[in-house]
PDB file of N, CA, C and O in Angstrom:
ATOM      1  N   UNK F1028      12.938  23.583  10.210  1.00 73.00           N
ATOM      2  CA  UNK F1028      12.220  22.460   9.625  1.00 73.00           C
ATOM      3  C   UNK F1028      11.168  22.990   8.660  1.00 73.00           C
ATOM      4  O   UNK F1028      10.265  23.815   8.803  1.00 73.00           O
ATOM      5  N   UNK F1029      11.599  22.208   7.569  1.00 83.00           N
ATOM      6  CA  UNK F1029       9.892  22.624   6.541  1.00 83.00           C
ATOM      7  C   UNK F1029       8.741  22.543   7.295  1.00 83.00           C
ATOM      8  O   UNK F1029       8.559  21.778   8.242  1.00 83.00           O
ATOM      9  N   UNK F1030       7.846  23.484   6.778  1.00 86.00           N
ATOM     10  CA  UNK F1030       6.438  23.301   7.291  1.00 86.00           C
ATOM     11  C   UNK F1030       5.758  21.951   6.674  1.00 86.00           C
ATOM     12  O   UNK F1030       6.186  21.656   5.559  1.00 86.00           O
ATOM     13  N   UNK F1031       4.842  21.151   7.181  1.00 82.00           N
ATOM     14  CA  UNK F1031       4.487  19.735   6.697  1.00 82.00           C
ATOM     15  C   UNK F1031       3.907  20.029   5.758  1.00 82.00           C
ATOM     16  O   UNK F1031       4.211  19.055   5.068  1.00 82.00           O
ATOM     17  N   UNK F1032       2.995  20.887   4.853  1.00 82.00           N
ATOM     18  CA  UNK F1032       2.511  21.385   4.419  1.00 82.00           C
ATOM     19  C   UNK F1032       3.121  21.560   2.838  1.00 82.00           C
ATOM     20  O   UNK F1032       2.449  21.703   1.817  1.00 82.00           O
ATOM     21  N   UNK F1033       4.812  21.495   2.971  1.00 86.00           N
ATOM     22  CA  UNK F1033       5.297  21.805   1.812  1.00 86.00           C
ATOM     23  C   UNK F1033       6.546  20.585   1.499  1.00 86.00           C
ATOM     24  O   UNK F1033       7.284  20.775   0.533  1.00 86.00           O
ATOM     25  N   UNK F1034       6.751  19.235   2.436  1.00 89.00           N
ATOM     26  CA  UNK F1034       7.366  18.750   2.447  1.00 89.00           C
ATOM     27  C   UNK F1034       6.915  17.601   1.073  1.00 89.00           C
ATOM     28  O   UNK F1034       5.815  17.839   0.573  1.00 89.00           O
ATOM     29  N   UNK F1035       7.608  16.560   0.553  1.00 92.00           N
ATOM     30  CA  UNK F1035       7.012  15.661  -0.241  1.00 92.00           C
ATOM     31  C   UNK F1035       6.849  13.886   0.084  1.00 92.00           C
ATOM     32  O   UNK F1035       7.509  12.848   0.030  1.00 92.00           O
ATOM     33  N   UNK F1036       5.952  14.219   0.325  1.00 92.00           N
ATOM     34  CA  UNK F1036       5.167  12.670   1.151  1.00 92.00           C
ATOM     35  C   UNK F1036       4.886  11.248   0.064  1.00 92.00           C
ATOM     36  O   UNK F1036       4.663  10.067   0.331  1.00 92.00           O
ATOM     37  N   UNK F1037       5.029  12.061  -1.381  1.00 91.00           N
ATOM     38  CA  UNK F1037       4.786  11.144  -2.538  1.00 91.00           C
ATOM     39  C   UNK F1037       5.572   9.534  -2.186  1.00 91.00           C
ATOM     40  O   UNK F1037       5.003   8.483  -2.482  1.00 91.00           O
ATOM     41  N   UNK F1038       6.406   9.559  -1.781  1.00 94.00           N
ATOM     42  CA  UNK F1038       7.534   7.989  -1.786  1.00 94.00           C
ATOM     43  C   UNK F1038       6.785   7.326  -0.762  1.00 94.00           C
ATOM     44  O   UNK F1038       6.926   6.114  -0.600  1.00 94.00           O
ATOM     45  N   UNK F1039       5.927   8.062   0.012  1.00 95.00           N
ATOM     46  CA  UNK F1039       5.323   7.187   1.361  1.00 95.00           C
ATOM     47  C   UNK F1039       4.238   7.041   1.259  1.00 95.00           C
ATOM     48  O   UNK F1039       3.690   6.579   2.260  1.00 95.00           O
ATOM     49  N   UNK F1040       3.425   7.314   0.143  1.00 93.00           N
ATOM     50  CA  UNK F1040       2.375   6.975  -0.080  1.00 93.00           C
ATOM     51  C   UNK F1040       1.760   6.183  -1.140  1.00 93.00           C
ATOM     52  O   UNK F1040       1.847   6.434  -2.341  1.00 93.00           O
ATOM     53  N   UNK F1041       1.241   5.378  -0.702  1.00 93.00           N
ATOM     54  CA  UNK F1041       0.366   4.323  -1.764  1.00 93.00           C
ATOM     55  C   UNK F1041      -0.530   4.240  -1.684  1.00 93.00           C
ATOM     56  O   UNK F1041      -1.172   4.203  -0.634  1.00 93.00           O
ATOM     57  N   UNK F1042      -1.103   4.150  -3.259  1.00 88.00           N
ATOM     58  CA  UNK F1042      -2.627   4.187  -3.532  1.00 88.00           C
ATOM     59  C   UNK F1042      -3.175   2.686  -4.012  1.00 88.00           C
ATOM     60  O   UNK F1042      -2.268   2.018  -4.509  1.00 88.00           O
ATOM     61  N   UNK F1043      -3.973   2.274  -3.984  1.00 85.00           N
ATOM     62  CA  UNK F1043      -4.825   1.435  -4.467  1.00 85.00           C
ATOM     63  C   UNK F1043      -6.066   1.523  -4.736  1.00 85.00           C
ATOM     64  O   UNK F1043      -6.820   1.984  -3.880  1.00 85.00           O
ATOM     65  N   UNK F1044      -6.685   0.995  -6.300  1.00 80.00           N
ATOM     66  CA  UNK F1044      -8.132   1.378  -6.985  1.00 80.00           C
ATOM     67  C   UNK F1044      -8.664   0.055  -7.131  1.00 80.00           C
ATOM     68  O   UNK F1044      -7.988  -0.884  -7.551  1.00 80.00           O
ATOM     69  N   UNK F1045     -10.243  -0.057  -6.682  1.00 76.00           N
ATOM     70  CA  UNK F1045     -10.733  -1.438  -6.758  1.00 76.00           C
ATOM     71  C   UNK F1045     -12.086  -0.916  -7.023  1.00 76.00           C
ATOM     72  O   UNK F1045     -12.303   0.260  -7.317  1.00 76.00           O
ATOM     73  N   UNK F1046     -12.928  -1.765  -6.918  1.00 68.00           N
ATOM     74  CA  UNK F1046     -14.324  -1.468  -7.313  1.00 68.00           C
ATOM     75  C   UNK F1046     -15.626  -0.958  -6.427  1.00 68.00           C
ATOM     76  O   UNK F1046     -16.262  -1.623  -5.609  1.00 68.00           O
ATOM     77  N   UNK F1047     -15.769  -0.033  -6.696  1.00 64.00           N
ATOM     78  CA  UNK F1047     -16.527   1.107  -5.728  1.00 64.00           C
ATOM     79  C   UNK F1047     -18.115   0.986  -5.576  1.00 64.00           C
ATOM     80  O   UNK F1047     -18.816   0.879  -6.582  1.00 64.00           O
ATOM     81  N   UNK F1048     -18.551   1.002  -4.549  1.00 62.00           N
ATOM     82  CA  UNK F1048     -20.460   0.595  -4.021  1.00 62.00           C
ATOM     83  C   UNK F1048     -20.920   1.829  -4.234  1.00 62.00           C
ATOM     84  O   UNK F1048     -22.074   2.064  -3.877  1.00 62.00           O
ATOM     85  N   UNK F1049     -19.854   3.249  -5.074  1.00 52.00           N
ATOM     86  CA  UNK F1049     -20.971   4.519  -4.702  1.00 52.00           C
ATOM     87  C   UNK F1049     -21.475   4.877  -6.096  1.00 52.00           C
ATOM     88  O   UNK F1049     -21.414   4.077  -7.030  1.00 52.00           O
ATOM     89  N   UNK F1050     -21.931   5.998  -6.193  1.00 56.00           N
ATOM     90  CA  UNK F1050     -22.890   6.237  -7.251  1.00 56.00           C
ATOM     91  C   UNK F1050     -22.094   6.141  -8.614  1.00 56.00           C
ATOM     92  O   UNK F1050     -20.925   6.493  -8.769  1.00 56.00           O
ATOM     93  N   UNK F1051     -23.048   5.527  -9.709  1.00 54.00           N
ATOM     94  CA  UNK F1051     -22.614   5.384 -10.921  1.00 54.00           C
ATOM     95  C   UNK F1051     -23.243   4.261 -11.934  1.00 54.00           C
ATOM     96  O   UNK F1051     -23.074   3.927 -13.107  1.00 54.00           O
ATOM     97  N   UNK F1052     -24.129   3.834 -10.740  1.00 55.00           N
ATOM     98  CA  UNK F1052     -25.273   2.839 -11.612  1.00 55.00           C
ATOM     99  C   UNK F1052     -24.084   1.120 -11.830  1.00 55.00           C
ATOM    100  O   UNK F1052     -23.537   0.320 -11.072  1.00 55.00           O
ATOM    101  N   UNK F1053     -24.214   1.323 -13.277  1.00 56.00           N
ATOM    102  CA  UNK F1053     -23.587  -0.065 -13.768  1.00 56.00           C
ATOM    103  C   UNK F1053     -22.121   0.201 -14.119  1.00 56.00           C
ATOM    104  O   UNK F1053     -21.250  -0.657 -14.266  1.00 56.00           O
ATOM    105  N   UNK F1054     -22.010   1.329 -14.215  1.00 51.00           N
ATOM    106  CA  UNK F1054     -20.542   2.018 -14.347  1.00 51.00           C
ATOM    107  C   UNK F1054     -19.898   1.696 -13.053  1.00 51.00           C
ATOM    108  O   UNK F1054     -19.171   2.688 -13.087  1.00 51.00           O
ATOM    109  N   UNK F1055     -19.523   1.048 -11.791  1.00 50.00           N
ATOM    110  CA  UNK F1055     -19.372   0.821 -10.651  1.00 50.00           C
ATOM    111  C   UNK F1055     -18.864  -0.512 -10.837  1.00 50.00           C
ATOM    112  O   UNK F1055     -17.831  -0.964 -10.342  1.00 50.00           O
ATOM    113  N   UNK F1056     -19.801  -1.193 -11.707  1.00 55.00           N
ATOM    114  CA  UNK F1056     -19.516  -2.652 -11.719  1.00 55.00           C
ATOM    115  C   UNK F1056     -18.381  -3.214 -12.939  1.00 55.00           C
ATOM    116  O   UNK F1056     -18.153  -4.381 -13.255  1.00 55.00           O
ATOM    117  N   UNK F1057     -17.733  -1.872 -13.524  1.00 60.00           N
ATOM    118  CA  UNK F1057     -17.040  -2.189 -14.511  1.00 60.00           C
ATOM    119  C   UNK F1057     -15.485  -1.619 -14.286  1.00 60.00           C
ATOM    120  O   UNK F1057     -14.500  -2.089 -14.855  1.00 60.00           O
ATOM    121  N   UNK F1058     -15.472  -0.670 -13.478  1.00 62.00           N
ATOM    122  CA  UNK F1058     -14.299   0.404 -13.774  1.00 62.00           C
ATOM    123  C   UNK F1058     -13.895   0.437 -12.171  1.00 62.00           C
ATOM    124  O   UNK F1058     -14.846   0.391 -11.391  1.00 62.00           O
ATOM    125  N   UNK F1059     -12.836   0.498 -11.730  1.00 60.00           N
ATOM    126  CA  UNK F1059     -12.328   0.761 -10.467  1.00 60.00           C
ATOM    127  C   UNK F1059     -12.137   2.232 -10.246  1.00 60.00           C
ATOM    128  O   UNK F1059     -11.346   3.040 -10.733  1.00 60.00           O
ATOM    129  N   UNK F1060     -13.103   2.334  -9.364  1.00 65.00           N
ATOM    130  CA  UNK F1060     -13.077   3.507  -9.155  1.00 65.00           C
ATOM    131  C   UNK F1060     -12.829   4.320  -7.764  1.00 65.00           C
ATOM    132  O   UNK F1060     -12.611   5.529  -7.682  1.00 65.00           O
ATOM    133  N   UNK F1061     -12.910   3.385  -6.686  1.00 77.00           N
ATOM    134  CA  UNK F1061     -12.844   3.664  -5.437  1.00 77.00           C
ATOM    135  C   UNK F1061     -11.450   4.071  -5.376  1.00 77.00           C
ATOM    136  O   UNK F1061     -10.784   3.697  -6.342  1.00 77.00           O
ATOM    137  N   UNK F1062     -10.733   4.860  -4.329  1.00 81.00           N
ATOM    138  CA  UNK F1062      -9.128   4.850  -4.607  1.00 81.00           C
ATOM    139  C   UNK F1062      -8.832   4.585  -2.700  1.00 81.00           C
ATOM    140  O   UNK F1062      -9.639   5.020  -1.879  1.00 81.00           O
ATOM    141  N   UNK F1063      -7.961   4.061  -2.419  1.00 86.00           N
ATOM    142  CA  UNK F1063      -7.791   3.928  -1.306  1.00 86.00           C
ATOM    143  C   UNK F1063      -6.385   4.383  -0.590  1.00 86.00           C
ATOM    144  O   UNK F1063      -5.426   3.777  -1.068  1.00 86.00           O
ATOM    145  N   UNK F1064      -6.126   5.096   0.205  1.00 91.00           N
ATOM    146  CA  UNK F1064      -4.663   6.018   0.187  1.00 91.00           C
ATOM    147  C   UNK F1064      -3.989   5.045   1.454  1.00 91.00           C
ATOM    148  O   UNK F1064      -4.816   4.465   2.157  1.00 91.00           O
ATOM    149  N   UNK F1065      -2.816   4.882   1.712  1.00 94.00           N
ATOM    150  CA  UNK F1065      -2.281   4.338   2.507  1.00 94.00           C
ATOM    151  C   UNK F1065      -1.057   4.822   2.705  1.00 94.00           C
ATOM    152  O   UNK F1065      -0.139   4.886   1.887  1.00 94.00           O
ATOM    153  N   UNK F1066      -1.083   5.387   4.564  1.00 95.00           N
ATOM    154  CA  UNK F1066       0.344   6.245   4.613  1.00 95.00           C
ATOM    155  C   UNK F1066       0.708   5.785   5.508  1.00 95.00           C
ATOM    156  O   UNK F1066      -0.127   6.051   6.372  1.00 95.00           O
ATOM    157  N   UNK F1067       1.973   4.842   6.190  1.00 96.00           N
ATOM    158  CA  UNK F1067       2.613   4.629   7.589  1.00 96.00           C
ATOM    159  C   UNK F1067       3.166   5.847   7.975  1.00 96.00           C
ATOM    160  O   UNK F1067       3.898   6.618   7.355  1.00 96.00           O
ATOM    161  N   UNK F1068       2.683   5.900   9.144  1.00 96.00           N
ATOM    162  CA  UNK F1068       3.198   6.782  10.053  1.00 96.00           C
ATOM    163  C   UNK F1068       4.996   6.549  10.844  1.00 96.00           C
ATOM    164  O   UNK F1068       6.064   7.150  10.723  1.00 96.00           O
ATOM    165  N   UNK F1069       4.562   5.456  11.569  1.00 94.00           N
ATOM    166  CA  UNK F1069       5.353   4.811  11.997  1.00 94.00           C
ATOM    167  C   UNK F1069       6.702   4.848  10.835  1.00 94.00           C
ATOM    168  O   UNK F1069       7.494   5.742  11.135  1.00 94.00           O
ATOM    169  N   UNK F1070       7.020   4.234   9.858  1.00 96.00           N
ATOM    170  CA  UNK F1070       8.235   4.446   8.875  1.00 96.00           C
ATOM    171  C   UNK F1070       8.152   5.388   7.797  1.00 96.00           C
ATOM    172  O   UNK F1070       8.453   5.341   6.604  1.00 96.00           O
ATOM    173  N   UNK F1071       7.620   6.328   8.613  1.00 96.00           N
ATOM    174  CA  UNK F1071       7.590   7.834   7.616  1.00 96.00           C
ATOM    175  C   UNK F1071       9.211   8.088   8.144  1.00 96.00           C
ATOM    176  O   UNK F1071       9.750   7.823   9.219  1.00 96.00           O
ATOM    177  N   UNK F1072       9.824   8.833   6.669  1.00 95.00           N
ATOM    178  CA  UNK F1072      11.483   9.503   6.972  1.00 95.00           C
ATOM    179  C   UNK F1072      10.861  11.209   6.519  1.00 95.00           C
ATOM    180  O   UNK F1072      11.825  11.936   6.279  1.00 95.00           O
ATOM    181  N   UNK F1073       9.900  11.727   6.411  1.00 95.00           N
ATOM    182  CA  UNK F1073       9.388  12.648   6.642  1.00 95.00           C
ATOM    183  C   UNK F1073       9.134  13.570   7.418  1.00 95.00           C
ATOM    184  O   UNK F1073       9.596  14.711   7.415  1.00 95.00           O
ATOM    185  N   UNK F1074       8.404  13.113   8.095  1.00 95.00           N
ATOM    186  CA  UNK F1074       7.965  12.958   9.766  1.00 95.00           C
ATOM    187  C   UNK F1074       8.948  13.383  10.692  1.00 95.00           C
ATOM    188  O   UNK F1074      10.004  12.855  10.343  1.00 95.00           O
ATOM    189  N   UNK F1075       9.138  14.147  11.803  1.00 95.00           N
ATOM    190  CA  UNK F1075       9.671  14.382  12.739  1.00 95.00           C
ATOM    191  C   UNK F1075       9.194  13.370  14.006  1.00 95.00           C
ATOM    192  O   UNK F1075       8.060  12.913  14.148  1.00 95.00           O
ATOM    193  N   UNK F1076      10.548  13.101  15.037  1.00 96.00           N
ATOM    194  CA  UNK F1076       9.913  11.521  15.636  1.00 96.00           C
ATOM    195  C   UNK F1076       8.326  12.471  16.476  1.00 96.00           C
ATOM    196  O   UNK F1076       7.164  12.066  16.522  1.00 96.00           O
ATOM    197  N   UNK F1077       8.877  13.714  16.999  1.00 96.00           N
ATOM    198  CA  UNK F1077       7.252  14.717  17.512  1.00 96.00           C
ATOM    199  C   UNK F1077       6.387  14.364  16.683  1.00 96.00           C
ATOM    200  O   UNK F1077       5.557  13.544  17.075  1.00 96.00           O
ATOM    201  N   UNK F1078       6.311  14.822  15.410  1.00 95.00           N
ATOM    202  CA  UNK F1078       5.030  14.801  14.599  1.00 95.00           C
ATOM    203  C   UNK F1078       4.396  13.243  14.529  1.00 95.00           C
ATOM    204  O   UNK F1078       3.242  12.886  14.293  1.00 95.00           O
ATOM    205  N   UNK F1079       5.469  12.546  14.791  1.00 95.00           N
ATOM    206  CA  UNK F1079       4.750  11.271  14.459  1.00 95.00           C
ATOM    207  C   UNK F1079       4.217  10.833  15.897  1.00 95.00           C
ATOM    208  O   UNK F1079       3.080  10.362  15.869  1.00 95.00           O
ATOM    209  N   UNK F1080       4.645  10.881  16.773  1.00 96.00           N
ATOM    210  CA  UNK F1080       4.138  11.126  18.376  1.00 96.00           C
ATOM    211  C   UNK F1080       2.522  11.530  18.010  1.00 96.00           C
ATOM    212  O   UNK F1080       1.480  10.882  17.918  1.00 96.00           O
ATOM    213  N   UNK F1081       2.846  12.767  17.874  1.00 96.00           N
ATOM    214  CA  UNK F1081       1.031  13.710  18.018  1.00 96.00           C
ATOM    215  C   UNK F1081       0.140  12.746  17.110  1.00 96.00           C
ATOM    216  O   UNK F1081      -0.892  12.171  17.455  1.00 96.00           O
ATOM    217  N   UNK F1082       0.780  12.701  15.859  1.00 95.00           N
ATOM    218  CA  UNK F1082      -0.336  12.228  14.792  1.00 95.00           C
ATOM    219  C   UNK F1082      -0.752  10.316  15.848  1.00 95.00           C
ATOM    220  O   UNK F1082      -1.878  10.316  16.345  1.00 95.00           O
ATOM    221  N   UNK F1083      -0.192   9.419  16.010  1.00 94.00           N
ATOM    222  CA  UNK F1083      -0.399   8.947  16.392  1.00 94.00           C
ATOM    223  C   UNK F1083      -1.500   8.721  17.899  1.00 94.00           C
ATOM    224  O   UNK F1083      -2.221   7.803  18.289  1.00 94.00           O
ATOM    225  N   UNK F1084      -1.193   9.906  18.352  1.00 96.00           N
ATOM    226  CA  UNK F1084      -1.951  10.080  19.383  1.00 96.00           C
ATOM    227  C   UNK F1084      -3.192  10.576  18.850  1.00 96.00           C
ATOM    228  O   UNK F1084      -4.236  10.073  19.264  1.00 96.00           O
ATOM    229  N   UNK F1085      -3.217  11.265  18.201  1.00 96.00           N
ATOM    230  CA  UNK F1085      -4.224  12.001  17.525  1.00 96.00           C
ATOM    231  C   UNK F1085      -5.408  11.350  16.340  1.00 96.00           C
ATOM    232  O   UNK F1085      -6.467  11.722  15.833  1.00 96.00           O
ATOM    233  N   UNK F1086      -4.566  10.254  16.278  1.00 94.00           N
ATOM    234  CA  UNK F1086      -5.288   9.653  14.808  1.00 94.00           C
ATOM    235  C   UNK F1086      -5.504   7.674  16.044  1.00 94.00           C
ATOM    236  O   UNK F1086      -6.246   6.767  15.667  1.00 94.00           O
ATOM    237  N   UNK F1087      -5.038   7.633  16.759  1.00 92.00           N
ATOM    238  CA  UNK F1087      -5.435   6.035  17.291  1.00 92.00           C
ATOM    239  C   UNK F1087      -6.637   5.548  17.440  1.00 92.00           C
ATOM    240  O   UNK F1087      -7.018   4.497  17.955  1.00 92.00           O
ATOM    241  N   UNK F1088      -7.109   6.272  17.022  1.00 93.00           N
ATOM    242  CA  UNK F1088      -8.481   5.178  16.609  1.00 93.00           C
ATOM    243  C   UNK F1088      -8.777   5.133  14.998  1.00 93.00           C
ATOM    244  O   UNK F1088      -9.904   4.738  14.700  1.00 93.00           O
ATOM    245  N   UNK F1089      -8.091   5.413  14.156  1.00 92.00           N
ATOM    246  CA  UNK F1089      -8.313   5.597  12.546  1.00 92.00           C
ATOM    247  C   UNK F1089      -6.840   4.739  12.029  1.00 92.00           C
ATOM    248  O   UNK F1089      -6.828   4.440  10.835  1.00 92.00           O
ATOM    249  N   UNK F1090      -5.352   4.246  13.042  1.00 94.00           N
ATOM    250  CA  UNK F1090      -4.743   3.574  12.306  1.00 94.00           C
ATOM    251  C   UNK F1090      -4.981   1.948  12.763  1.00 94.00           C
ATOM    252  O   UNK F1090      -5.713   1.392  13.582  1.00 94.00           O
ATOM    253  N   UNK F1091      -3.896   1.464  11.719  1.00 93.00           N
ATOM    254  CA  UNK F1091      -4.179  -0.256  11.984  1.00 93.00           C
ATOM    255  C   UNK F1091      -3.250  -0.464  13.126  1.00 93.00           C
ATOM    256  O   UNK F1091      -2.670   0.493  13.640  1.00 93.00           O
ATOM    257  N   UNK F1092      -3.130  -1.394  13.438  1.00 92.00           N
ATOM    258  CA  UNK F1092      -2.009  -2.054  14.538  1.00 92.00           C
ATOM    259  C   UNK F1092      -0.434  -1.810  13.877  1.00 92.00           C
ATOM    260  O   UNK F1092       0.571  -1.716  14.582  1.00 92.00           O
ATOM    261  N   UNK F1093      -0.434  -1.732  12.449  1.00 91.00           N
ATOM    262  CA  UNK F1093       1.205  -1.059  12.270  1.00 91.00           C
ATOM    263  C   UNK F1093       1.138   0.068  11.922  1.00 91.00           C
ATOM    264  O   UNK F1093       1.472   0.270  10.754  1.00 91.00           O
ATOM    265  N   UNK F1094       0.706   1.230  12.729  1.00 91.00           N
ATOM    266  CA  UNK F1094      -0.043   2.443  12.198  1.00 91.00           C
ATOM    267  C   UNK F1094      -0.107   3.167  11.048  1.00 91.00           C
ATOM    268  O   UNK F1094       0.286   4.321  10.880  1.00 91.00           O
ATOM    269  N   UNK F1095      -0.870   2.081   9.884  1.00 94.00           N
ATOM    270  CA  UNK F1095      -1.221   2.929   9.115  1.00 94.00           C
ATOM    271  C   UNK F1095      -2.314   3.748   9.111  1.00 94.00           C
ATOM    272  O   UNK F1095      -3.057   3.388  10.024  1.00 94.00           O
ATOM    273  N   UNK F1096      -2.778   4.714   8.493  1.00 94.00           N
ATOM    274  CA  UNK F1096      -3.568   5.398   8.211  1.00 94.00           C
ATOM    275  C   UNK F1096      -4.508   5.295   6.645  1.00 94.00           C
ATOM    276  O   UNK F1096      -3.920   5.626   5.615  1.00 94.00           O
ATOM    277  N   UNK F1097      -5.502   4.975   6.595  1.00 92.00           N
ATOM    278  CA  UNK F1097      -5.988   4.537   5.678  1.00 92.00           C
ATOM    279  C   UNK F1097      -6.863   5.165   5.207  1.00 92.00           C
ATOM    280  O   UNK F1097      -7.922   4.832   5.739  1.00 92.00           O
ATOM    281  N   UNK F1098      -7.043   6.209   4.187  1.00 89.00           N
ATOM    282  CA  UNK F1098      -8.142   7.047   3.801  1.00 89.00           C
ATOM    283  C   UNK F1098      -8.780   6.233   2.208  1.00 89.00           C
ATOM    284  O   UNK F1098      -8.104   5.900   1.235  1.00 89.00           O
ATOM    285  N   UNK F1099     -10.189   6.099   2.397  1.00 85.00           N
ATOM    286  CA  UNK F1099     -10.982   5.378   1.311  1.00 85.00           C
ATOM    287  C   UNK F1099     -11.827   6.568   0.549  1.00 85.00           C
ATOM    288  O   UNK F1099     -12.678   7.259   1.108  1.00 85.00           O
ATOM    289  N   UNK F1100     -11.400   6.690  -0.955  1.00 78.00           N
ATOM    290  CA  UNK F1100     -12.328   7.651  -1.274  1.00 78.00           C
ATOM    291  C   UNK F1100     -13.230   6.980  -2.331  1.00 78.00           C
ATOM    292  O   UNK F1100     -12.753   6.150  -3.104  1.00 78.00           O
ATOM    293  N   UNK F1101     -14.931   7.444  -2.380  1.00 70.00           N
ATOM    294  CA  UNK F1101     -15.320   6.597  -3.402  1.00 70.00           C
ATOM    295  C   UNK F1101     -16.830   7.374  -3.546  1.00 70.00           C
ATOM    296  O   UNK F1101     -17.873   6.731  -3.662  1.00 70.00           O
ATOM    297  N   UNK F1102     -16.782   8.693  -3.523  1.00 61.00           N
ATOM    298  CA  UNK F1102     -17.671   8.726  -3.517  1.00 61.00           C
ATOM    299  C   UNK F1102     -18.082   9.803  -4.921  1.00 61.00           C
ATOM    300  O   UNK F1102     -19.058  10.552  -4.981  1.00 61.00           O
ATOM    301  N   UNK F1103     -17.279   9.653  -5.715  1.00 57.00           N
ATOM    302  CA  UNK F1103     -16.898  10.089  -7.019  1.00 57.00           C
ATOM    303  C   UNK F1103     -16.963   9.102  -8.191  1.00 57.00           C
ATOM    304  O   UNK F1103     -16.547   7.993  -7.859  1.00 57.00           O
ATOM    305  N   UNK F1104     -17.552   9.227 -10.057  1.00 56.00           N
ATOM    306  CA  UNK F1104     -17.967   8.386 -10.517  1.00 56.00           C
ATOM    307  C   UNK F1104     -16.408   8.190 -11.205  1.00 56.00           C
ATOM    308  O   UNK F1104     -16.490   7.422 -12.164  1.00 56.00           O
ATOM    309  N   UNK F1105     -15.253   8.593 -11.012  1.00 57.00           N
ATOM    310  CA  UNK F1105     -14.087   8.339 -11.669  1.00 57.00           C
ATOM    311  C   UNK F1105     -12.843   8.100 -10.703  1.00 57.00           C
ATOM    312  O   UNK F1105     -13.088   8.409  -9.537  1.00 57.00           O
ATOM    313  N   UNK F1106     -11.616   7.636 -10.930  1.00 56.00           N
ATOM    314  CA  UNK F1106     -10.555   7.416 -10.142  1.00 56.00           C
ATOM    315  C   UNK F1106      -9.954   8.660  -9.810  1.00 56.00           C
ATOM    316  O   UNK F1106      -9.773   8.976  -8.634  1.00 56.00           O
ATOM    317  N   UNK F1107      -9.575   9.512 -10.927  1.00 59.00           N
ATOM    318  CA  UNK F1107      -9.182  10.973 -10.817  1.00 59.00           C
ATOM    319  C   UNK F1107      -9.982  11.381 -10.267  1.00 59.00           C
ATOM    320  O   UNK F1107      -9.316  11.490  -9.237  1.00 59.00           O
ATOM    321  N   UNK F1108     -11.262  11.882  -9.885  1.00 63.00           N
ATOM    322  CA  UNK F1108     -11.822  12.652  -8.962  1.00 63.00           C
ATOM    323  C   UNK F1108     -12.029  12.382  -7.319  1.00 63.00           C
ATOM    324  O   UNK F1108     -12.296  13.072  -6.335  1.00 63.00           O
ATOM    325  N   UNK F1109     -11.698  10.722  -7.656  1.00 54.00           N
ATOM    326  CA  UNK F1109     -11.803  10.653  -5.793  1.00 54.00           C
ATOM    327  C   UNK F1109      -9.882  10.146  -5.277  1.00 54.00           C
ATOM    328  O   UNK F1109      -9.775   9.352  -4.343  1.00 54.00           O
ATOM    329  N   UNK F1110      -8.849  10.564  -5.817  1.00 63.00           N
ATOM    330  CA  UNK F1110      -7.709  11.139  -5.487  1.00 63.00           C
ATOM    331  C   UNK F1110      -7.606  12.036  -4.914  1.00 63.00           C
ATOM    332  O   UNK F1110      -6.890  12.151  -3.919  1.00 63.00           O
ATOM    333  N   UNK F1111      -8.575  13.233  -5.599  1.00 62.00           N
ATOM    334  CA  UNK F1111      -8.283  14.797  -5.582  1.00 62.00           C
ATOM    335  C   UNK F1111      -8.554  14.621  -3.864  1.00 62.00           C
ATOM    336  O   UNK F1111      -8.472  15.600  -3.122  1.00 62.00           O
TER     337      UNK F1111
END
């Protein structure tokens, strides 16, 4: 099995950019900048049914009820920098 590390997760992941409360003054109130990552665990074809076992166990208090996993980044004044 590939190491997870080198597998490609791109098809299972979605992003969404909306408007961000962190630093940037009035620039915040114009430009979407927050980015918000969204990965199911649960209908990952990635995933080994183990890996998705652990992560689930491991992450149940950080997914939703259809276990997603939801990482919010925003603490960057551009969209490209809070991706990275």
């Amino acid at each position: 099995m590939t190491p997870v590390g080198l597998r490609d997760f791109s098809r299972e992941i979605n992003y969404t950019v909306s408007r961000s409360s962190g630093p940037g003054g009035q620039h915040v109130n114009r430009v979407n900048t927050q980015v918000q990552l969204r990965f199911n665990i649960i209908s990952s074809e990635v995933l080994t049914a183990d890996e998705k076992k652990t992560l689930m166990s491991k992450l149940k208090h950080q997914l939703t009820k259809d276990g997603d996993l939801i990482i919010t980044a925003q603490t960057e004044r551009s969209q490209i920098q809070n991706k990275k």
